[in-house]
Short mmCIF file of C-alpha atoms and ligand atoms in Angstrom, two decimals:
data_model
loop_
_atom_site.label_atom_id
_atom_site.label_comp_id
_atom_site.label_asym_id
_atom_site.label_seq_id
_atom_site.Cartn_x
_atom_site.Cartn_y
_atom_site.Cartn_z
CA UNK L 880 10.73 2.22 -33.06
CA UNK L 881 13.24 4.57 -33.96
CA UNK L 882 14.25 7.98 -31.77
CA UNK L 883 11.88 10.08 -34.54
CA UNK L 884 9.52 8.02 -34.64
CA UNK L 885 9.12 7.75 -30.98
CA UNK L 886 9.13 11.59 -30.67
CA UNK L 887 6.17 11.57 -33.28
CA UNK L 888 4.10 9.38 -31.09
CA UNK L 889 4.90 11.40 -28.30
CA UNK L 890 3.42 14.66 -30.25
CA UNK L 891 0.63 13.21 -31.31
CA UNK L 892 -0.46 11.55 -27.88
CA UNK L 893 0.43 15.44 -26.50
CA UNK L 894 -2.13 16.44 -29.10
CA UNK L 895 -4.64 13.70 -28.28
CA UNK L 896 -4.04 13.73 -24.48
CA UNK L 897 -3.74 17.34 -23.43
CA UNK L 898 -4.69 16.88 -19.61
CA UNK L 899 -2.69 13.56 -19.71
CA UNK L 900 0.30 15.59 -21.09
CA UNK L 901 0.33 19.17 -18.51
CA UNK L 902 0.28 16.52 -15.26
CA UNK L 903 3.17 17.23 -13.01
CA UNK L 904 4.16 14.27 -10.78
CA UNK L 905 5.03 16.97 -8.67
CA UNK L 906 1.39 18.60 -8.32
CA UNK L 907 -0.10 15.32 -8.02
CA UNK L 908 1.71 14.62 -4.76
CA UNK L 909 0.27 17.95 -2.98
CA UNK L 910 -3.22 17.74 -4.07
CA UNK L 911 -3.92 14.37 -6.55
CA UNK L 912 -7.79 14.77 -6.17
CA UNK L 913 -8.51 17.27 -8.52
CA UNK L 914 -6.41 16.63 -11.19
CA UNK L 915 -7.67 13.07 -11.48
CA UNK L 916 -10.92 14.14 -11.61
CA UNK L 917 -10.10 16.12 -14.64
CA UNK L 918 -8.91 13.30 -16.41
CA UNK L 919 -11.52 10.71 -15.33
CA UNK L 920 -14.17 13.32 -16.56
CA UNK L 921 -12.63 14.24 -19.67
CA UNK L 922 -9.74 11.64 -20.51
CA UNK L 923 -10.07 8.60 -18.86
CA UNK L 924 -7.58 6.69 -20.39
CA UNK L 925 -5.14 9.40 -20.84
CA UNK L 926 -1.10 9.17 -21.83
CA UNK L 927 1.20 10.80 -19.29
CA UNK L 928 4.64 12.08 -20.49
CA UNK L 929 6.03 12.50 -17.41
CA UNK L 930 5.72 8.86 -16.35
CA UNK L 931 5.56 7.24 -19.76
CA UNK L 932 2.40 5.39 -18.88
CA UNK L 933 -1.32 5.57 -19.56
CA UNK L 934 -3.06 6.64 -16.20
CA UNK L 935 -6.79 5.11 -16.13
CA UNK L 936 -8.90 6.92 -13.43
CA UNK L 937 -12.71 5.58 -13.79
CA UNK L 938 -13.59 3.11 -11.60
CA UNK L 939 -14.73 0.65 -14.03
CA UNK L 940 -11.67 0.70 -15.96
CA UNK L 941 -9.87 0.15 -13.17
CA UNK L 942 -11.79 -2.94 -12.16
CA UNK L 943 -11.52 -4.16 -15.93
CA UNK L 944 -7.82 -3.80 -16.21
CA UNK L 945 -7.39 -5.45 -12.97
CA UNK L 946 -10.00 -8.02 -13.24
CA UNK L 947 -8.40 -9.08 -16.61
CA UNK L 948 -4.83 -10.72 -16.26
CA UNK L 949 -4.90 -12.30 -20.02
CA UNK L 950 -4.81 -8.31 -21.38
CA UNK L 951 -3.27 -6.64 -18.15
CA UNK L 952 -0.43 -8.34 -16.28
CA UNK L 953 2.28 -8.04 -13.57
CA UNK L 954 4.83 -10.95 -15.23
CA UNK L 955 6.86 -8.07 -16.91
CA UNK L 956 10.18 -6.91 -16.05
CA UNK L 957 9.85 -4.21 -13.34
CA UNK L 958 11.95 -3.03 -10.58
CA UNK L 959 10.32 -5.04 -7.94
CA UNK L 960 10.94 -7.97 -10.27
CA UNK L 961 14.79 -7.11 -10.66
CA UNK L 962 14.91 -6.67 -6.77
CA UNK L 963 13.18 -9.41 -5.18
CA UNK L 964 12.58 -12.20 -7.79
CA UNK L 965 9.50 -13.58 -8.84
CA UNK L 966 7.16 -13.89 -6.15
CA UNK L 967 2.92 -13.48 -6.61
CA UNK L 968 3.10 -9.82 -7.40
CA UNK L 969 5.10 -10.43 -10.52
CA UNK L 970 3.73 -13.77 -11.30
CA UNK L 971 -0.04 -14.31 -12.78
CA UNK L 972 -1.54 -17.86 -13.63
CA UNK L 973 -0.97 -21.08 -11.78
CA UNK L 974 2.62 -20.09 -10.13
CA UNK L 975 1.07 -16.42 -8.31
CA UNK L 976 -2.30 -19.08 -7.46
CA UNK L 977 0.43 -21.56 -5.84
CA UNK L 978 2.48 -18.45 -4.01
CA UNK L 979 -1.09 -16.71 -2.42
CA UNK L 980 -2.82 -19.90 -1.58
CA UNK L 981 0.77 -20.95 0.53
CA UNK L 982 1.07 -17.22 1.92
CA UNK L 983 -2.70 -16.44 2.55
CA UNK L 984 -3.43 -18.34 5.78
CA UNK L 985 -2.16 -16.35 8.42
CA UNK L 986 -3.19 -13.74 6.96
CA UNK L 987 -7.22 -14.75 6.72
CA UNK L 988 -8.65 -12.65 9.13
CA UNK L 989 -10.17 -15.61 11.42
CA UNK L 990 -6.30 -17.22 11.75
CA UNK L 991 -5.66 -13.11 12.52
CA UNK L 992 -7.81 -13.17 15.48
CA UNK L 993 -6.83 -16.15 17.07
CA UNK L 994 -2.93 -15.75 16.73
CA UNK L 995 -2.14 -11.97 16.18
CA UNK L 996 -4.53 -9.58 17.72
CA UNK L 997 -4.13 -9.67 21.23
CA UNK L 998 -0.30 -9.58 20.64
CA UNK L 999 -0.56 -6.62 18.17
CA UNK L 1000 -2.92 -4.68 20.42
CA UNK L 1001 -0.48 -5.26 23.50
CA UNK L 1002 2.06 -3.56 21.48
CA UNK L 1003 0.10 -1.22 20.08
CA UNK L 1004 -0.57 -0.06 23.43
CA UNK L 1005 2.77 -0.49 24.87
CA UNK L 1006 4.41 1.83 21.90
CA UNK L 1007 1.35 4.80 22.86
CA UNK L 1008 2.37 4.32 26.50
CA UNK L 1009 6.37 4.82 25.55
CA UNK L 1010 5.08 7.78 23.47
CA UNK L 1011 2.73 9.58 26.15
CA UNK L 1012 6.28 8.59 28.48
CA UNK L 1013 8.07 10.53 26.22
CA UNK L 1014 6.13 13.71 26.62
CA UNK L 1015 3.17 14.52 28.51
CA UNK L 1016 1.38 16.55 25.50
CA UNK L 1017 2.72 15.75 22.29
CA UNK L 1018 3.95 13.07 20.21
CA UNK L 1019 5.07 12.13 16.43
CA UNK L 1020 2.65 8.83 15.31
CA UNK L 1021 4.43 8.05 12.32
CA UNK L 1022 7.62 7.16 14.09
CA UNK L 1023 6.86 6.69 17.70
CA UNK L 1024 3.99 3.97 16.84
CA UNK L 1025 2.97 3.48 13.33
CA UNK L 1026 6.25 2.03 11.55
CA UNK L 1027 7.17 0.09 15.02
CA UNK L 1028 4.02 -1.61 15.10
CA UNK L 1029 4.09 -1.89 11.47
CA UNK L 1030 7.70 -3.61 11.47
CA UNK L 1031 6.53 -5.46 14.61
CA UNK L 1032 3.41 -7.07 13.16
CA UNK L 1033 4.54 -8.05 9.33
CA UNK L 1034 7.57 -9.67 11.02
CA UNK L 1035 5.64 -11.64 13.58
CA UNK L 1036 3.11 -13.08 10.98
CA UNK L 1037 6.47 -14.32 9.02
CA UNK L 1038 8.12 -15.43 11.65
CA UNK L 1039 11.02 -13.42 11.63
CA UNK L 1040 12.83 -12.50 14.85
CA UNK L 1041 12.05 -8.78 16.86
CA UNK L 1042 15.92 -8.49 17.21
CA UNK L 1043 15.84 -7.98 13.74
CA UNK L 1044 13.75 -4.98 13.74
CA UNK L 1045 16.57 -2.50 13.35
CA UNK L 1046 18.42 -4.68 10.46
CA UNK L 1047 15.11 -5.16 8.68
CA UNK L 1048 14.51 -1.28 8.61
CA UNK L 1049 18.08 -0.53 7.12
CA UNK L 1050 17.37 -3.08 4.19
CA UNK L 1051 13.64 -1.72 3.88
CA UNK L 1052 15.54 1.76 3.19
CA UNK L 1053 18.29 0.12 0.82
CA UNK L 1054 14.82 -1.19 -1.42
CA UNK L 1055 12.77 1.70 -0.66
CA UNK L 1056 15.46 3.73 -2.36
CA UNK L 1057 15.59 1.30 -5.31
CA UNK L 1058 12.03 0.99 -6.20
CA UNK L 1059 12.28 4.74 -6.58
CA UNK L 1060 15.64 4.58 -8.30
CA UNK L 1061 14.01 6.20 -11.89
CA UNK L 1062 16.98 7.43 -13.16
CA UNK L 1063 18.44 3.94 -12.93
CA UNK L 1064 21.21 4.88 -10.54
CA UNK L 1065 23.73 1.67 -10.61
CA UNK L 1066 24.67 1.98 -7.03
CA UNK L 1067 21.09 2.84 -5.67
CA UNK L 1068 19.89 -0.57 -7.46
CA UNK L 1069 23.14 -2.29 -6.17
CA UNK L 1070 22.11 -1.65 -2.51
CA UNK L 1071 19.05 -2.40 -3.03
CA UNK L 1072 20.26 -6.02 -4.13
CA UNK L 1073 23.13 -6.30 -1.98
CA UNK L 1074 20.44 -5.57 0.95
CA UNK L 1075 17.90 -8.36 -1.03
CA UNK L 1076 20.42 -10.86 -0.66
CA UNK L 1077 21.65 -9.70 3.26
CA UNK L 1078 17.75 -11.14 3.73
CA UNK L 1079 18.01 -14.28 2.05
CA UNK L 1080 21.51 -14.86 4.07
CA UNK L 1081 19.73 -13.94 7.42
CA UNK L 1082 17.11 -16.17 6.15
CA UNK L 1083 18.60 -19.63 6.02
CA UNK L 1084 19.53 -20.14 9.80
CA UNK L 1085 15.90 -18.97 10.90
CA UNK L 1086 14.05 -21.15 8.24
CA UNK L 1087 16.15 -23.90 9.65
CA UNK L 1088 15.30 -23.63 12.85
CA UNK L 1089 11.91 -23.49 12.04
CA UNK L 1090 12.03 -26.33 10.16
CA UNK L 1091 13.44 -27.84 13.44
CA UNK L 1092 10.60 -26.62 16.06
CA UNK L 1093 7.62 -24.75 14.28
CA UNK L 1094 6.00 -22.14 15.80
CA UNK L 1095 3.03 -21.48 13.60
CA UNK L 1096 4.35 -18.55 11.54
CA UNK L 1097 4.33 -18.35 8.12
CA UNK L 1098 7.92 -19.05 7.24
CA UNK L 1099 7.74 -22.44 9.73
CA UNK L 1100 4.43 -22.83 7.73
CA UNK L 1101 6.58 -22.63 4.03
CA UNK L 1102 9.34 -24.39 5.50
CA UNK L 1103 7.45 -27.09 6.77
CA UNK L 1104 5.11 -27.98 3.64
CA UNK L 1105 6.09 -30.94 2.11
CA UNK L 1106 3.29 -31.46 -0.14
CA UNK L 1107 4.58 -29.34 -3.02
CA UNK L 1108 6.75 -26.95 -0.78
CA UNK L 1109 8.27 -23.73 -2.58
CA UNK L 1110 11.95 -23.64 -3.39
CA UNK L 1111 14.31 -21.68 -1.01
CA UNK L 1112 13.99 -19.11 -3.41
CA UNK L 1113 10.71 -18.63 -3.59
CA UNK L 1114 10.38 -18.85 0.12
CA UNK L 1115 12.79 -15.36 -0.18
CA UNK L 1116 11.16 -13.62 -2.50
CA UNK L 1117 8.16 -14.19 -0.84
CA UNK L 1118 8.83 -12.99 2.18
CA UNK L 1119 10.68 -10.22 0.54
CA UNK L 1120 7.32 -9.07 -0.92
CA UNK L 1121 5.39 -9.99 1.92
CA UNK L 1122 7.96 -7.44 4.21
CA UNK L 1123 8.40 -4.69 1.85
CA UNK L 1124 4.42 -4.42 1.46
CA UNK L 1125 3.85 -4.44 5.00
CA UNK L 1126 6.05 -1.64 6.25
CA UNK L 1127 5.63 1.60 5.08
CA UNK L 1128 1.99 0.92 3.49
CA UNK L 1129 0.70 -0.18 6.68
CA UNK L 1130 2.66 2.92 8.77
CA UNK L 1131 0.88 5.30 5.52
CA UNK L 1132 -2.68 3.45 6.15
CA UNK L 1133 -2.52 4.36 10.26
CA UNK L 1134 -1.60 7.73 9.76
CA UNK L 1135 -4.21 8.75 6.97
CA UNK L 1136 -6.48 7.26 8.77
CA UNK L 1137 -5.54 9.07 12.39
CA UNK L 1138 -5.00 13.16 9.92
CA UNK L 1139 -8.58 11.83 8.04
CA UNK L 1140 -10.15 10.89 11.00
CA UNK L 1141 -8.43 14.18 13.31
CA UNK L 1142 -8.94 16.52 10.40
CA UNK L 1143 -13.25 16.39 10.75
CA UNK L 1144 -13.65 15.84 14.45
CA UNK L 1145 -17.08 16.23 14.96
CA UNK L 1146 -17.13 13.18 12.46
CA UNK L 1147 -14.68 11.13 14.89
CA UNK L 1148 -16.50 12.42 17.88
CA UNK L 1149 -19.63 10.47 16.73
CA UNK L 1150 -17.84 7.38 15.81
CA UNK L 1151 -15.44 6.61 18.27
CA UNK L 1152 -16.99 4.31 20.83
CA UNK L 1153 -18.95 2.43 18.23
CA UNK L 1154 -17.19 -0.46 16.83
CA UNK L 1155 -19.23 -0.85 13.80
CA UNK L 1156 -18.92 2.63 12.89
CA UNK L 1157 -15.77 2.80 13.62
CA UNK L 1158 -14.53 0.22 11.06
CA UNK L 1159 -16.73 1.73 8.24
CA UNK L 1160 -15.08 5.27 9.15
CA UNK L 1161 -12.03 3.33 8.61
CA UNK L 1162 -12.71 2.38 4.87
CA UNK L 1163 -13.94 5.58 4.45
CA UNK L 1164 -10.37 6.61 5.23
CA UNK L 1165 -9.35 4.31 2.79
CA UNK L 1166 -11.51 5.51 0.60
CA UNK L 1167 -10.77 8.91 1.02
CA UNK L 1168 -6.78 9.00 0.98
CA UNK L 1169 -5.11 5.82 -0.34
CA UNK L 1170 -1.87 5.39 0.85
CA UNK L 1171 -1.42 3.39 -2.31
CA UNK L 1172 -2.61 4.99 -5.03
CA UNK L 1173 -1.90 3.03 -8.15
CA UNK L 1174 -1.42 -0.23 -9.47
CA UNK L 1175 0.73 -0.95 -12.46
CA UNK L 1176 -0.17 -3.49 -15.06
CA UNK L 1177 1.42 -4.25 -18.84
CA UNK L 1178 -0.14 -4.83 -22.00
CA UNK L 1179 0.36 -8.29 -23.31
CA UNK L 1180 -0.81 -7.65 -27.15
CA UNK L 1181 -2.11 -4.73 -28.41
CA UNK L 1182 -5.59 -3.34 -26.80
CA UNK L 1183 -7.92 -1.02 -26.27
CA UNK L 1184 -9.73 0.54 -23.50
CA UNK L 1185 -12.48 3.07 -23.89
CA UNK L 1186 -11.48 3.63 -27.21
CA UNK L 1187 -8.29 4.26 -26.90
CA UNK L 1188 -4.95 1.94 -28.07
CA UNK L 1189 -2.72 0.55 -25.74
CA UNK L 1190 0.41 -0.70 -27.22
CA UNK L 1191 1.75 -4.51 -26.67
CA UNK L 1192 4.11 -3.83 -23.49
CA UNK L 1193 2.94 -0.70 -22.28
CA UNK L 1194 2.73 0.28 -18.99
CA UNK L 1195 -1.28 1.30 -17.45
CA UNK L 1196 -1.62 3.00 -13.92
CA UNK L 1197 -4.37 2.25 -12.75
CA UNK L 1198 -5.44 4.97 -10.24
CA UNK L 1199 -6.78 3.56 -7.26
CA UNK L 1200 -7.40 7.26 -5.88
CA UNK L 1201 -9.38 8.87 -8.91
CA UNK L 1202 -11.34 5.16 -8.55
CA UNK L 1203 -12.16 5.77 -5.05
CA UNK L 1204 -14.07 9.00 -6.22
CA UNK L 1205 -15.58 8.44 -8.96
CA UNK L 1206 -18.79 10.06 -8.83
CA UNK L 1207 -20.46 7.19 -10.46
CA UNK L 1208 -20.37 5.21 -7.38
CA UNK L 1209 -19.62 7.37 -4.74
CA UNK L 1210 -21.88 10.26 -3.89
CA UNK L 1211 -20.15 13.54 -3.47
CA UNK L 1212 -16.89 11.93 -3.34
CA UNK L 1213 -14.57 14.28 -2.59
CA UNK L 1214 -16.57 14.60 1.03
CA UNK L 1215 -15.30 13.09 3.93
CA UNK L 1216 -18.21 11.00 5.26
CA UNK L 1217 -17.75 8.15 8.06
CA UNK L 1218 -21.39 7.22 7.61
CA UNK L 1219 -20.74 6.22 3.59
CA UNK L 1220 -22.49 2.96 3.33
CA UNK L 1221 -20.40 2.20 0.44
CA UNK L 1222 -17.08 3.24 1.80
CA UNK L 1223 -15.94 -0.03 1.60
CA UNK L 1224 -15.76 -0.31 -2.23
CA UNK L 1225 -12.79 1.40 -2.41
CA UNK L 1226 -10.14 0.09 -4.05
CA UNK L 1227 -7.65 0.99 -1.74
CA UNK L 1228 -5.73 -2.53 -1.76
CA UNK L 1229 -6.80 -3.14 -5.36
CA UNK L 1230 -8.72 -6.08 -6.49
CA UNK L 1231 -8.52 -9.36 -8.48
CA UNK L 1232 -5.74 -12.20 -8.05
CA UNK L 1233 -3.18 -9.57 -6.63
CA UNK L 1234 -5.99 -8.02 -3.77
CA UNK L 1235 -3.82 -7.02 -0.95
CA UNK L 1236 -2.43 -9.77 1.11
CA UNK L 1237 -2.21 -7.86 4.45
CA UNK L 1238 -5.93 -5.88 4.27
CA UNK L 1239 -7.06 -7.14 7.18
CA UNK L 1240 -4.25 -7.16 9.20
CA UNK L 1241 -3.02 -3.52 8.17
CA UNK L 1242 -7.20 -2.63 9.25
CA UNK L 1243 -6.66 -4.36 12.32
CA UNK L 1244 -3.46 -2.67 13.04
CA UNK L 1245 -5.04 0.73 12.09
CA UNK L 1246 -7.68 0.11 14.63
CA UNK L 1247 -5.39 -1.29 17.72
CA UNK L 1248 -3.66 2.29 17.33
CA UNK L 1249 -7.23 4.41 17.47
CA UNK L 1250 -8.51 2.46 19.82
CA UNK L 1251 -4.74 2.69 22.15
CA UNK L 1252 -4.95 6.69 21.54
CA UNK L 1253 -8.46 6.78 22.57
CA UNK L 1254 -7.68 4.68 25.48
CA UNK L 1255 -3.97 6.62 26.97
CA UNK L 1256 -4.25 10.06 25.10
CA UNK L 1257 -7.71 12.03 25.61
CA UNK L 1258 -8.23 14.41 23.73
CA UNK L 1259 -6.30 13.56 21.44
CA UNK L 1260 -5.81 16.18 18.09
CA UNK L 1261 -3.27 17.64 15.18
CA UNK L 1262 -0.97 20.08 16.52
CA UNK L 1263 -2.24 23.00 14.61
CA UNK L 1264 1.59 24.43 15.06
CA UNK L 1265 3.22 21.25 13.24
CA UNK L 1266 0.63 20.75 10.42
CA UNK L 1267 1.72 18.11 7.70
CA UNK L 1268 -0.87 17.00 5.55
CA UNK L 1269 -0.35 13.46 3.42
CA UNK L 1270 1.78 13.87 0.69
CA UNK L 1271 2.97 11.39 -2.46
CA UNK L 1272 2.24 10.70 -5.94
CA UNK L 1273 2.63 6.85 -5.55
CA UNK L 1274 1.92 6.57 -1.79
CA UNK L 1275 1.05 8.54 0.06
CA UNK L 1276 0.81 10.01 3.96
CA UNK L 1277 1.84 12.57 6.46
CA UNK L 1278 5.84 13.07 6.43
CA UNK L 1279 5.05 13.27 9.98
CA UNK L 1280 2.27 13.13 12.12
CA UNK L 1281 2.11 15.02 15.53
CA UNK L 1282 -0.93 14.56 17.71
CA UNK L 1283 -1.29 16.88 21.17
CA UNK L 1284 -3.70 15.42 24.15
CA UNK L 1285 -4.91 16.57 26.84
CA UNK L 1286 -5.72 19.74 28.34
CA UNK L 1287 -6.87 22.38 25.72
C1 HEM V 1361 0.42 -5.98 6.81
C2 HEM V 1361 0.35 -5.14 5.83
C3 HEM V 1361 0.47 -5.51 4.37
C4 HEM V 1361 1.05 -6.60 3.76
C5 HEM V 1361 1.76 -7.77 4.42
C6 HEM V 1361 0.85 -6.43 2.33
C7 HEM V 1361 1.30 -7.31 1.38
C8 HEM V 1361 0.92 -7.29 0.06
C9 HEM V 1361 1.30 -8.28 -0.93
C10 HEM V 1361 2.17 -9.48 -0.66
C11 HEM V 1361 0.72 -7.94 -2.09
C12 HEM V 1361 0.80 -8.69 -3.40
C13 HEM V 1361 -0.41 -9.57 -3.49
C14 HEM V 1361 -0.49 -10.35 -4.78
O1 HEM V 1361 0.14 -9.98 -5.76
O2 HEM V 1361 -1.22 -11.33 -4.83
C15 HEM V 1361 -0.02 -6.72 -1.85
C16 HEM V 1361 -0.75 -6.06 -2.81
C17 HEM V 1361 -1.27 -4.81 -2.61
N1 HEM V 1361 -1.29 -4.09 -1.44
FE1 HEM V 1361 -0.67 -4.71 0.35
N2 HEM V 1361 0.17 -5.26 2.11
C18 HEM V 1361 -0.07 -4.66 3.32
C19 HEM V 1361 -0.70 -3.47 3.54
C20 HEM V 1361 -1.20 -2.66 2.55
C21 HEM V 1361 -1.82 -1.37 2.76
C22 HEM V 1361 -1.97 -0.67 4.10
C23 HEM V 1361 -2.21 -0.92 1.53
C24 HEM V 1361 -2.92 0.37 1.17
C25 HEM V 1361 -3.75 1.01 1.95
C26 HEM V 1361 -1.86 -1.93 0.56
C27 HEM V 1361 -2.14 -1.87 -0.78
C28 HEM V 1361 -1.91 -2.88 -1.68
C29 HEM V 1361 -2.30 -2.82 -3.08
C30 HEM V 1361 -3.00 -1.66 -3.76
C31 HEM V 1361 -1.91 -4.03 -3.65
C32 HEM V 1361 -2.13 -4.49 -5.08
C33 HEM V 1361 -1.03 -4.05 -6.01
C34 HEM V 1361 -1.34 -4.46 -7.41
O3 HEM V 1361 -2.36 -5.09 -7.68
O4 HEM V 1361 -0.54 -4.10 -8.28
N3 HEM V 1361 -1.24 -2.97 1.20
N4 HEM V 1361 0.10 -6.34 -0.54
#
């Protein structure tokens, strides 16, 4: 397609797709909710200029698309492809089926329970107690405990060492900066590699001395496996996707859920000593405010959806936020309500072959930090003075997160 013909298509789509064609990226990551409910009433499949994508924001498309790899996949050159290889979120078919079954056990919630949780709750407690150390009153979640226990717990699953924490958040920044790199800055994408590679080089001393004394982590697990055992390279890129979904994700998840959960307290109030309910006010934080809010597939041939036609190659967001309140399935969605008995629905960490690896242990590390606040910080609230509510287009939370306890 030719530069006129291109800016033809682009008319007529402008024409066709009026609600798709006024979103600003920039409104969508102050206050998404609304807008996507404009286009999942009146153009659910709808072409946004600004991204060069179709956004899909009813839930059932969403499931469709994602439930349908032959029409909707990941194996297309993308940025996280170009940074960290193939690995399962760029792979569909038997290869992705080989990656998740290898990468999945430690992460089943039962193998969770027996090897991560006390450690993760220790820690969770020990980073509220350095916060509460800190200052008597006040404290900043995001950085004091969410991204440390974050870091801490993706990298003790793998098996990588603590030490590491401060190297692996310098490369997380070098990638973070590279996945975001739209203008297709060369030396943004050239740290990002250069920072790609740093891990695979740290890599190969620790995978061999897990290979020599296993410790039950996932890379001694990889490492180990010789019944059909992945290449050295896919062990990287792996772990590479395994890391950089684990960080700031997880860090976004806690801290929704603590401003969701802070921001209606006479909600929290009634859940807080329940466990039960206190899970299921979880999802509904999930449900509520995504910190991931879409999930990118490409058309393989030409198709449509609701009627409309997606071209052979194209890019689809699927909007995980508009699907999380859709009206069809959730009552009054845009309330906050930690009694929802469908809160868990959501499709907060997607669904199909590419459902989040880490759900349960990002929920378990979500409910470690409640349950460490509730225990060292009573009282615990926002700081009405330093007020930051979530914030992002693609993913979303707080830019930073201050809590006050005690004394009112
Ligand atoms: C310990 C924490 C986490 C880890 C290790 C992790 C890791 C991963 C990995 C490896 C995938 C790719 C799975 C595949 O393709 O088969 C994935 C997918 C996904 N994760 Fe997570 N994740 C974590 C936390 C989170 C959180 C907190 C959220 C959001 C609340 C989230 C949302 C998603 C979504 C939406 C996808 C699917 C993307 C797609 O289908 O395109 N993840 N995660």
């Amino acid at each position: 397609m030719d530069a006129n013909e291109r800016r033809a298509l682009g008319a007529a789509r402008a024409e066709r797709f009026p609600l798709g064609a006024a979103v600003r990226l920039a409104d969508l990551a102050v206050d998404p909710y609304p807008i996507l409910a404009d286009l999942r009433t009146s153009e659910p499949v709808s072409w946004v200029p600004e991204t060069g994508m179709w956004f899909v924001t009813r839930r059932d498309d969403v499931l469709d698309v994602l439930r349908d790899p032959e029409r909707f996949t990941t194996d297309a050159p993308s940025t996280i492809r170009d940074m960290f290889g193939a690995h399962m979120m760029t792979t569909e078919g038997p290869t992705q089926i080989r990656y998740k079954r290898k990468c999945l056990p430690p992460f089943h919630v039962s193998r969770l329970a027996a090897d991560s949780v006390p450690r993760l709750r220790a820690e969770a407690e020990r980073l509220v107690e350095a916060m509460v150390a800190t200052d008597v009153r006040r404290g900043e979640l995001g950085a004091a405990v969410a991204r440390p226990l974050a870091l801490h717990s993706v990298m003790s699953v793998l098996g990588l060492p603590l030490g590491e924490m401060a190297r692996v958040n310098e490369w997380y920044a070098a990638f973070a900066s590279a996945l975001a790199n739209f203008r297709g800055d060369p030396a943004i994408r050239a740290a990002g590699k250069s920072a790609a590679e740093a891990f695979a080089h740290a890599l190969d001393p620790i995978l061999q001395a897990l290979e020599r004394e296993p410790d039950g982590t996932l890379l001694a697990d990889l490492v180990c496996d010789h019944a059909d055992p992945l290449t050295r390279e896919e062990i990287y890129s792996n772990a590479l996707i395994i890391l950089f979904g684990g960080i700031e994700t997880t860090e976004s998840m806690i801290a929704n859920a603590v401003w969701a959960l802070l921001s209606h307290p006479q909600q929290f109030e009634r859940v807080r000593a329940s466990d039960g309910a206190l899970d299921l006010a979880i999802e509904e934080t999930l449900r509520w405010d995504a910190a991931v809010q879409s999930a990118t597939r490409h058309a393989t041939r030409d198709v449509e959806l609701r009627g409309v036609a997606i071209s052979e190659g194209e890019a689809v967001q699927c909007m995980l936020g508009a699907a999380n309140r859709d009206p069809l399935h959730f009552t009054d969605p845009d309330r906050f309500d930690v009694a929802r008995k469908n809160a868990a629905d959501h499709l907060a960490f997607a669904v199909g072959r590419h459902f989040c690896l880490g759900a349960s242990l990002a929920r378990l590390e979500t409910r470690a930090v409640l349950d460490a606040l509730h225990a060292r910080c009573p009282g615990f609230r926002l700081d009405p003075e330093r007020f930051s509510p979530p914030y992002g287009y693609e993913f979303r939370k707080p830019e930073v997160l201050w809590v006050l306890w005690g004394e009112v």
